[in-house]
């Protein structure tokens, strides 16, 4: 989810779009120039499935609009009213006060707001969104303003606090926390002084989409049309740092270990959401039993298995897994948020399930929470006691629904990735990476033989060995060397696969098939008759138990065999960048 | 970059911001000549131009330009001052 620009929102107004939309009438009462605010809200609403008719009071006419029963406001009969006083106008009014009345400014302003709300409540059934006031440093008293009752800063703080009190017993009044929103984006970004002085705009063009998004969050929540209820988390490098399948439970980053804090923060957030009634789910490319270990055994994990309603860890594509989660929970895709560090997974889910909210998580985990906090993903209009028991209900449901999943063909998707492979035999430059892959890969590793850099060098020089390294690129970037093969020529007729290793990041993308094509081509070139593989089980490589079987090898005792002559290459979706296999 | 270069880039910005394919600017064009060019869309044009050239106008500069040609020259001066 990336916020559209104001320009884009404005263009939405002209776009022909016949999709059914929720009709809504919004009146904007402001004391600044609000035309662009109306444009931004209407434009953003269209993206969220709302057709919002906007009524704007004339410039700075809040009071007469509300007091006069024949005003345009009452003719319009709004569903929702945005009551938007600006700090700027408030300060102008404050400065007009005589010295002795400055200390009671807040009380008087609040009394008039209270009066407005009472009148609106009497004459209309509309809900009211009331903005609080962004604050700024006091240019007259400095920090001492906070101790000076006659300062603007003091009166502003008093107004903001009392707005909270004032709204407590009013079920149809909802506050917009513009104060916090400005402190997130910054005063200088909220307002462009040039356009304020020239045209009385108190929101900058870049800030308008943010403002509109927050207004739509509230509208979505109070109309019940767009409530998000479910947070789906990826595991490796999202919920914890590192790869559980490769690093193991004692090496992942979470808790007080260096680098663990960002992940603890994210987990604490998820835990608080769960307490509020948000459903937590896991969707991870992992072996389920391996993925669950941290939840059961890691002492510093904040999230535990009992916090998770649906736990999906397998090697299928994530859009299908989210479809599965959806069928278990029976909630709309538009109520789901999917958080994943991998841009490719995010793009897949976005393209297959456009209603799911997919935050564009920053690369640096240290920034995860600061970013997520700014998105306001889980707006609500009520908080109920029943919310907290929701997790258990869905856990039971998850057990009932069969885990049989419906998988769509993702050929079109893989095609769209524009994958290109660069395949070469090992060379002096790749020695460190090759050694590292043999040392660190545990999951997609058929025989788990570890090699030092010197040993890799020996393989390059050996005439009875042959090797392949596969570097993968796609439209998202360069993954580097993600797979390797070490082959040993036996008896001048068989190519024995000593090592077949692949990074799990590129699983289910057809790389295995491509590599096999290359292995067979290599065997042919060397005039060998057979390719022979072996699977040596470890606690971590269950993933590739059926690897050779799936690729069409025949079992022969402990070994798997493939005839070179009868093999036809069938790799799809990956183009080959450079096919110079020298060995 | 010449005034004509800036003018043709301006034309693209105006078409995009004002959402009107038929706009044809010349150096003498003023806000009165373009229907959609009102005080609010003027602000959007200014921001779009600032982003395009990575420059910033002061409030008084914005008010001083009487036609498109003066704006183009204003930009050329600003770009020259940057180097």
mmCIF file of N, CA, C and O in Angstrom, chain A residues 34 56 69 76 98 187 266 350 352 440 447 478:
data_model
loop_
_atom_site.group_PDB
_atom_site.id
_atom_site.type_symbol
_atom_site.label_atom_id
_atom_site.label_comp_id
_atom_site.label_asym_id
_atom_site.label_seq_id
_atom_site.Cartn_x
_atom_site.Cartn_y
_atom_site.Cartn_z
ATOM 1 N N UNK A 34 -10.923 24.646 1.981
ATOM 2 C CA UNK A 34 -11.022 23.182 2.069
ATOM 3 C C UNK A 34 -11.327 22.501 0.732
ATOM 4 O O UNK A 34 -11.546 21.291 0.709
ATOM 5 N N UNK A 56 -19.303 21.576 0.893
ATOM 6 C CA UNK A 56 -18.366 22.407 1.652
ATOM 7 C C UNK A 56 -19.032 23.690 2.081
ATOM 8 O O UNK A 56 -19.697 24.348 1.281
ATOM 9 N N UNK A 69 -30.743 27.215 10.797
ATOM 10 C CA UNK A 69 -31.418 25.955 10.420
ATOM 11 C C UNK A 69 -31.725 25.871 8.929
ATOM 12 O O UNK A 69 -32.068 24.800 8.438
ATOM 13 N N UNK A 76 -28.452 19.763 2.710
ATOM 14 C CA UNK A 76 -27.632 18.671 2.166
ATOM 15 C C UNK A 76 -27.892 17.331 2.873
ATOM 16 O O UNK A 76 -27.816 16.270 2.276
ATOM 17 N N UNK A 98 -8.395 39.972 24.528
ATOM 18 C CA UNK A 98 -7.776 40.856 25.518
ATOM 19 C C UNK A 98 -6.973 40.005 26.484
ATOM 20 O O UNK A 98 -7.292 38.839 26.731
ATOM 21 N N UNK A 187 5.731 19.233 11.210
ATOM 22 C CA UNK A 187 5.011 20.496 10.984
ATOM 23 C C UNK A 187 5.274 21.052 9.590
ATOM 24 O O UNK A 187 4.368 21.454 8.868
ATOM 25 N N UNK A 266 7.890 -5.823 16.695
ATOM 26 C CA UNK A 266 6.809 -6.232 15.812
ATOM 27 C C UNK A 266 5.919 -7.274 16.484
ATOM 28 O O UNK A 266 4.698 -7.226 16.401
ATOM 29 N N UNK A 350 -0.314 -9.138 -3.903
ATOM 30 C CA UNK A 350 -0.995 -7.956 -4.435
ATOM 31 C C UNK A 350 -1.647 -8.236 -5.780
ATOM 32 O O UNK A 350 -2.750 -7.805 -6.043
ATOM 33 N N UNK A 352 -2.508 -11.203 -7.091
ATOM 34 C CA UNK A 352 -3.559 -12.225 -7.078
ATOM 35 C C UNK A 352 -4.729 -11.851 -6.168
ATOM 36 O O UNK A 352 -5.860 -12.245 -6.417
ATOM 37 N N UNK A 440 26.030 -23.207 4.936
ATOM 38 C CA UNK A 440 24.863 -22.648 5.621
ATOM 39 C C UNK A 440 23.527 -23.236 5.212
ATOM 40 O O UNK A 440 22.539 -23.104 5.923
ATOM 41 N N UNK A 447 22.488 -33.692 0.171
ATOM 42 C CA UNK A 447 23.421 -34.564 0.883
ATOM 43 C C UNK A 447 24.152 -33.834 2.030
ATOM 44 O O UNK A 447 24.885 -34.454 2.781
ATOM 45 N N UNK A 478 18.487 -8.734 -8.431
ATOM 46 C CA UNK A 478 19.465 -9.797 -8.597
ATOM 47 C C UNK A 478 19.549 -10.582 -7.292
ATOM 48 O O UNK A 478 19.842 -10.015 -6.244
#
